Short mmCIF file of C-alpha atoms and ligand atoms in Angstrom, two decimals:
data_model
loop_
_atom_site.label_atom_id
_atom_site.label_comp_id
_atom_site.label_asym_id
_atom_site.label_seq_id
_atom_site.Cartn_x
_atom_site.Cartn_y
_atom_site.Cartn_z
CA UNK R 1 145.60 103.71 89.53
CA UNK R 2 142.18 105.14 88.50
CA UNK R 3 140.16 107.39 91.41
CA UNK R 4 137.32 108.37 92.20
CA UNK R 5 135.95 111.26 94.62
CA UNK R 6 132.65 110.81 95.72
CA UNK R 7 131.36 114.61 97.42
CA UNK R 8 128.50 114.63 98.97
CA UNK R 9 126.16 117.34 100.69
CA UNK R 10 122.57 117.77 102.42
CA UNK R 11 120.86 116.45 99.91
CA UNK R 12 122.28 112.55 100.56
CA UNK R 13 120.35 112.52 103.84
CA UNK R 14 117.36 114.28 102.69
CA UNK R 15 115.46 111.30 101.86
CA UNK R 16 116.97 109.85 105.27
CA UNK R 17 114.53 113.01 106.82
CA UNK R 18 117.45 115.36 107.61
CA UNK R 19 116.27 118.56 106.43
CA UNK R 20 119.29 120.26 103.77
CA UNK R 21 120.08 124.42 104.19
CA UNK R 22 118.81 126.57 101.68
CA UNK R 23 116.11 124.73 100.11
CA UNK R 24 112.61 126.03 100.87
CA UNK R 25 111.33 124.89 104.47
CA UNK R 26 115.38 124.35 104.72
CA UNK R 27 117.54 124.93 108.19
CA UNK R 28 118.46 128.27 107.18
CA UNK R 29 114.96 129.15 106.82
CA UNK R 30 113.88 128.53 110.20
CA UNK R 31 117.40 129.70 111.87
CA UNK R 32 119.37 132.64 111.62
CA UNK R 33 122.95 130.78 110.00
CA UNK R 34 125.56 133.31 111.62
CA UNK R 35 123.70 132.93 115.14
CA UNK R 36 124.00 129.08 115.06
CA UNK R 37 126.64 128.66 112.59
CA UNK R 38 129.35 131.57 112.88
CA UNK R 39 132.37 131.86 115.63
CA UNK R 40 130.63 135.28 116.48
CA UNK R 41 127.24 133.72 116.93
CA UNK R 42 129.13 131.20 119.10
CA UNK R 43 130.89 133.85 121.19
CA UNK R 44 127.53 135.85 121.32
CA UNK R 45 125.30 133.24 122.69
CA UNK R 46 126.78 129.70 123.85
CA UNK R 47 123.49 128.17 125.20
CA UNK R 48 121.49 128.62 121.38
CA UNK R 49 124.16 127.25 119.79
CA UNK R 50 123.99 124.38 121.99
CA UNK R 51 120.58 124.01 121.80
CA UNK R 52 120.66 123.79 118.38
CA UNK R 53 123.02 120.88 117.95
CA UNK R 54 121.47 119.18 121.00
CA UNK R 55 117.79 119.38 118.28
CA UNK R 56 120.17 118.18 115.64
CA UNK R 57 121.28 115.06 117.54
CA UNK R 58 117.98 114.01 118.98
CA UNK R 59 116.99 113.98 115.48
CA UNK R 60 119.77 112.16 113.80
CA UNK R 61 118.84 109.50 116.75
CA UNK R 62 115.86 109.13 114.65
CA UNK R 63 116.89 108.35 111.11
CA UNK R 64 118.07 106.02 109.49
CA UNK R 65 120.20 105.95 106.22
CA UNK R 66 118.77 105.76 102.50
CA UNK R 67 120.17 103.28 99.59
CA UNK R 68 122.13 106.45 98.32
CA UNK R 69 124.37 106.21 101.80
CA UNK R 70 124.10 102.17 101.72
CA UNK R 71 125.36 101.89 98.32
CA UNK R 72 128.27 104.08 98.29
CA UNK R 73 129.13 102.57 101.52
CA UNK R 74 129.32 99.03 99.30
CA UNK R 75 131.18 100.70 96.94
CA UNK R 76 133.86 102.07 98.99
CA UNK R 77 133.95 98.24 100.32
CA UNK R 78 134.63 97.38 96.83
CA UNK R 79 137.32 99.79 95.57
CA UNK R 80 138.28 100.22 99.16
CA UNK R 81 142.14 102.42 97.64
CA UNK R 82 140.30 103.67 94.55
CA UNK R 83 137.36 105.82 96.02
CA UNK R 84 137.49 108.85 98.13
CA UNK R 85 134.37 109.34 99.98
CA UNK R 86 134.06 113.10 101.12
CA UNK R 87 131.43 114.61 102.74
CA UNK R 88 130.08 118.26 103.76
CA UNK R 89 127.65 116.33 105.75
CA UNK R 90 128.06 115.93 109.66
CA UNK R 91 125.38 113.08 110.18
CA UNK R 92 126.84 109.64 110.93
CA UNK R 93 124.57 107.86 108.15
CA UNK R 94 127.46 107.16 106.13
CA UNK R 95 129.03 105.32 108.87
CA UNK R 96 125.49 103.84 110.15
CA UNK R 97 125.52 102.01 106.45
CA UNK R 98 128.54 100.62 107.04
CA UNK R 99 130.56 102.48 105.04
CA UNK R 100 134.11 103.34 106.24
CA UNK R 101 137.05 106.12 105.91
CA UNK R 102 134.59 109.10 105.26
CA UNK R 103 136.13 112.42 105.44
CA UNK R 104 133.91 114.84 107.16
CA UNK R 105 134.94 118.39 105.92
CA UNK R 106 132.52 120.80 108.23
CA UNK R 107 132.95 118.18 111.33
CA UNK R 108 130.85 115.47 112.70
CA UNK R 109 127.86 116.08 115.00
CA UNK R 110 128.15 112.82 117.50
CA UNK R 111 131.22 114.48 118.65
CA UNK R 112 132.35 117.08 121.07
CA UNK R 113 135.56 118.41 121.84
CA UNK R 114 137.71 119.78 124.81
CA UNK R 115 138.62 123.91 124.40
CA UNK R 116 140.92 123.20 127.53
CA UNK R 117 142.73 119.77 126.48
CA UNK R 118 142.22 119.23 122.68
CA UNK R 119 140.47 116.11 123.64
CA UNK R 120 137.75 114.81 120.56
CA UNK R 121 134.94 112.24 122.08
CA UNK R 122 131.41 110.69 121.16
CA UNK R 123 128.59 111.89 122.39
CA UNK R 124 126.67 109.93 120.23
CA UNK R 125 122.48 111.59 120.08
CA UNK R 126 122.70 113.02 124.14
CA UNK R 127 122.87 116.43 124.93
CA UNK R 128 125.97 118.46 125.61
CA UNK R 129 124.51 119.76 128.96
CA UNK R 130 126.45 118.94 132.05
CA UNK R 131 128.78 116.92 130.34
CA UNK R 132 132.87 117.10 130.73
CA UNK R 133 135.44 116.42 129.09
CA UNK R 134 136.48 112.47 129.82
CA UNK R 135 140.06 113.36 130.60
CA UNK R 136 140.32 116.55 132.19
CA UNK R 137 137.22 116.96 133.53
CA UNK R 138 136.91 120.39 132.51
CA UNK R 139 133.47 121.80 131.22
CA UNK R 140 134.66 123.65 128.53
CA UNK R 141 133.64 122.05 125.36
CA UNK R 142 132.33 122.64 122.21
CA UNK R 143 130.54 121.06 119.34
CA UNK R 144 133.47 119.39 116.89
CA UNK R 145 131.73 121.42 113.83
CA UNK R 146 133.43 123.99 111.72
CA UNK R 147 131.66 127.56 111.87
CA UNK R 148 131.21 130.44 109.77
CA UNK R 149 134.46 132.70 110.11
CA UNK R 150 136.65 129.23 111.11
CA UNK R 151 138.92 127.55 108.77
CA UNK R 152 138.35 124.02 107.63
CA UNK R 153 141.22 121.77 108.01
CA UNK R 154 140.13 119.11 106.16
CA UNK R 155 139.31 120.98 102.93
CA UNK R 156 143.06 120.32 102.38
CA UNK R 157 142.52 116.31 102.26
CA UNK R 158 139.45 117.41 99.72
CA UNK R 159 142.12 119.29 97.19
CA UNK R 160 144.43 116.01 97.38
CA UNK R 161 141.97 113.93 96.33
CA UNK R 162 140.99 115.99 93.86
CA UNK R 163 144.22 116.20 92.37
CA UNK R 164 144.32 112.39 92.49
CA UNK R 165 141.00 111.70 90.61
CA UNK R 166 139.74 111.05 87.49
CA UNK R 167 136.36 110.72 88.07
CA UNK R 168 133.98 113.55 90.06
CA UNK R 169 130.99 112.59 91.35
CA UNK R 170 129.06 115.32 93.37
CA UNK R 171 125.89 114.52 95.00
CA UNK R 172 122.98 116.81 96.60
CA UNK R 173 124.67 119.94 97.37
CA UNK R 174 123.72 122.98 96.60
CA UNK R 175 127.88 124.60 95.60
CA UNK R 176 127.00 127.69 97.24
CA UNK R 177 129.54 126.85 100.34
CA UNK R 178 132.11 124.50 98.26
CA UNK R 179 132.90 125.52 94.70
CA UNK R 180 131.92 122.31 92.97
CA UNK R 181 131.61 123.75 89.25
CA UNK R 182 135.35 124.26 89.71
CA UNK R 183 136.20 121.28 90.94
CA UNK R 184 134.38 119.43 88.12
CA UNK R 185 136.93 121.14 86.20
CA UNK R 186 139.90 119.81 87.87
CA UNK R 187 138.90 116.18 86.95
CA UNK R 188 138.83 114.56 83.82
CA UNK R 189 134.97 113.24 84.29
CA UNK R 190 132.49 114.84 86.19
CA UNK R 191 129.02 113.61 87.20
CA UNK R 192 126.18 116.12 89.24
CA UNK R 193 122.84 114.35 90.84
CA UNK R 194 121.04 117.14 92.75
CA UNK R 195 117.22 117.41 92.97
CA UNK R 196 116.74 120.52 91.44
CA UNK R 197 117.96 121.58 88.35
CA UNK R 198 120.85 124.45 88.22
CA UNK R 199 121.16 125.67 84.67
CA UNK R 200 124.96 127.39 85.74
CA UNK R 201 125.87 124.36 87.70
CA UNK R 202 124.76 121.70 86.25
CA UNK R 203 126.97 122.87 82.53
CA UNK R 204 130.16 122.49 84.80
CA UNK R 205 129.27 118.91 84.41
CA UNK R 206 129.46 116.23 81.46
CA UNK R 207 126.49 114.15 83.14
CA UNK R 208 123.93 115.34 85.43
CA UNK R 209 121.08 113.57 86.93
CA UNK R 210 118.19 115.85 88.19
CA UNK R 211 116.42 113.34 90.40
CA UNK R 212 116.54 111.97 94.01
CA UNK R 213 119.46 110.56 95.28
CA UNK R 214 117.81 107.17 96.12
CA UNK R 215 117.22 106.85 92.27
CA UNK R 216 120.03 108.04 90.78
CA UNK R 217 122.81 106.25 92.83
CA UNK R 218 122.08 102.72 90.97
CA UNK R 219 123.37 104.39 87.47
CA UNK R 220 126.04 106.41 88.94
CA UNK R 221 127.35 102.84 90.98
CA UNK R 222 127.52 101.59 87.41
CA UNK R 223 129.20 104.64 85.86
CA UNK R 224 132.28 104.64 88.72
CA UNK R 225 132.57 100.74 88.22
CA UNK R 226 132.69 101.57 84.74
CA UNK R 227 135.36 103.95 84.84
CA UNK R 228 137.50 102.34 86.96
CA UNK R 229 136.45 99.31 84.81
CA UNK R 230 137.88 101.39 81.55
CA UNK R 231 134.39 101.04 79.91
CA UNK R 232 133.57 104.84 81.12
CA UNK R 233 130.89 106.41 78.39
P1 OAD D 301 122.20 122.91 100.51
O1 OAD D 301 120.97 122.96 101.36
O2 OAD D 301 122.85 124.18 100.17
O3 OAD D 301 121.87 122.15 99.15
C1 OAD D 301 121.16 120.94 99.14
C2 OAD D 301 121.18 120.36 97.75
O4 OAD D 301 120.65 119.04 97.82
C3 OAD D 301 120.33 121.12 96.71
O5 OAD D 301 121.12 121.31 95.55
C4 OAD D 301 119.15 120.16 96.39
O6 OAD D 301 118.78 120.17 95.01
C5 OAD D 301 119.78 118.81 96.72
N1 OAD D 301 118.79 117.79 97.14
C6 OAD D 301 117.74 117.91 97.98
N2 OAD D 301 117.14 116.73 98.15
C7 OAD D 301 117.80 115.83 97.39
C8 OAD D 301 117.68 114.44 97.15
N3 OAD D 301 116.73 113.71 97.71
N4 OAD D 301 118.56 113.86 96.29
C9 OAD D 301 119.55 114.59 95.69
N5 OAD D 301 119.72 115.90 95.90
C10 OAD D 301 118.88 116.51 96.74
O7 OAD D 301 123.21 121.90 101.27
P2 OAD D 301 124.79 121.76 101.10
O8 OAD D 301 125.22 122.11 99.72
O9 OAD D 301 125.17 120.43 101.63
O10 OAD D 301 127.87 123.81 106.44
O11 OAD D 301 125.31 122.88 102.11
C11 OAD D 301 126.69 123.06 102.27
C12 OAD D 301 127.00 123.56 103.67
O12 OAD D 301 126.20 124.69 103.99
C13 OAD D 301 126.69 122.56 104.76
O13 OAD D 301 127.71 121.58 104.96
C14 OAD D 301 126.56 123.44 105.99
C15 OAD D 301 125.81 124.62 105.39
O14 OAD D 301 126.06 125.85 105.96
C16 OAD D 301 128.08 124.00 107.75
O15 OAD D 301 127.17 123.98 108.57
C17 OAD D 301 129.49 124.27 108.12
#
């Protein structure tokens, strides 16, 4: 059976108003990334850490998602066993368009988890502050987001459905985190829409669309049902 992966990064949920990392007037601009975003950061100082996903929450309260997120949702509805949507993202916009079975490889933000019981639950858009944990009532929790210097569990579900796809499709992220040029590689057909153009990047893939992802999503929803169509050009 023919697959498709579908990876997607900041760039998905920029036009949704979620600002991406390390473009300019990016997150990483306006925060230091191994004080927010690294286990030692974590260890160093609890309270900005929180702080920082409690900002992140109280904004993703505010969006809402873009046709790029709605129509990959209603093509995952379509080819519900023959897509693999994947995403470095930890917004819930995906979701919030309906679309279901995302993989979240660097964690989901609405959540928190338990250090003392293991225990994963929504917080939906509140802040962490005073909350504890719904079954052991312990106040030792933590955002459910992979840091800097922690391992990813889920990248292993990412390399399986690589290794089950014919089709690539990569949209708005950057590569400097996952290597996406090598993945391309790993798949027979390989498609890149990013906003800005990445000379080294963008010749790891046979098509590339240098434009928002609100535009380019209507072609590349006609080049997946294409390929899994057998009419892939
Ligand atoms: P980056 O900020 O590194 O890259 C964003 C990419 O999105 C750039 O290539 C832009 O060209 C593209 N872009 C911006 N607006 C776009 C739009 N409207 N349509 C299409 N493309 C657009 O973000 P990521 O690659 O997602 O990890 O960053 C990867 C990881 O780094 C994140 O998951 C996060 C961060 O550290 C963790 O926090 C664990």
């Amino acid at each position: 059976m023919k697959k498709v992966l579908i990876l997607s990064g900041a760039g998905l949920s920029a036009e949704s108003g979620l600002k991406t990392f390390r473009e300019s007037n990016g997150l990483w601009e306006e925060h230091d990334v191994m004080e927010v975003c690294s286990a030692s950061g974590f260890r160093k100082n609890p309270k900005k850490v929180r702080e920082f996903y409690d900002e992140r929450r109280a904004q993703l309260e505010k969006v809402k998602p873009n046709h790029a997120h709605e129509m990959i949702a209603k093509l995952k509805a379509e080819f519900k066993d023959q897509i693999f949507v994947i995403t470095q993202n930890v917004d819930d916009l995906l979701e919030r368009a309906g679309c279901k079975d995302v993989i979240h490889l660097h964690g989901f933000l609405p959540e928190l988890y338990c250090a003392s019981c293991g225990t994963h639950f929504n917080i939906a858009y509140k802040k962490q502050e005073s909350t504890t944990c719904p079954k052991c009532k312990q106040p030792f929790l933590r955002h459910n987001i992979v840091m800097f210097e922690e391992p990813a569990p889920q990248y292993q579900t990412l390399y399986e459905a690589l290794n089950q796809s014919g089709l690539f499709v990569c949209i708005g992220t950057s590569g400097y985190v996952l290597p996406v040029g090598h993945f391309a590689s790993m798949c027979e057909h390989s498609i890149l829409n990013n906003l800005d153009a990445d000379p080294a990047l963008d010749s790891c893939f046979d098509k590339v669309y240098t434009q928002k992802a609100s535009t380019a999503i209507d072609q590349i929803a006609l080049d997946i049902r294409n390929y899994l169509g057998g009419n892939y050009v």
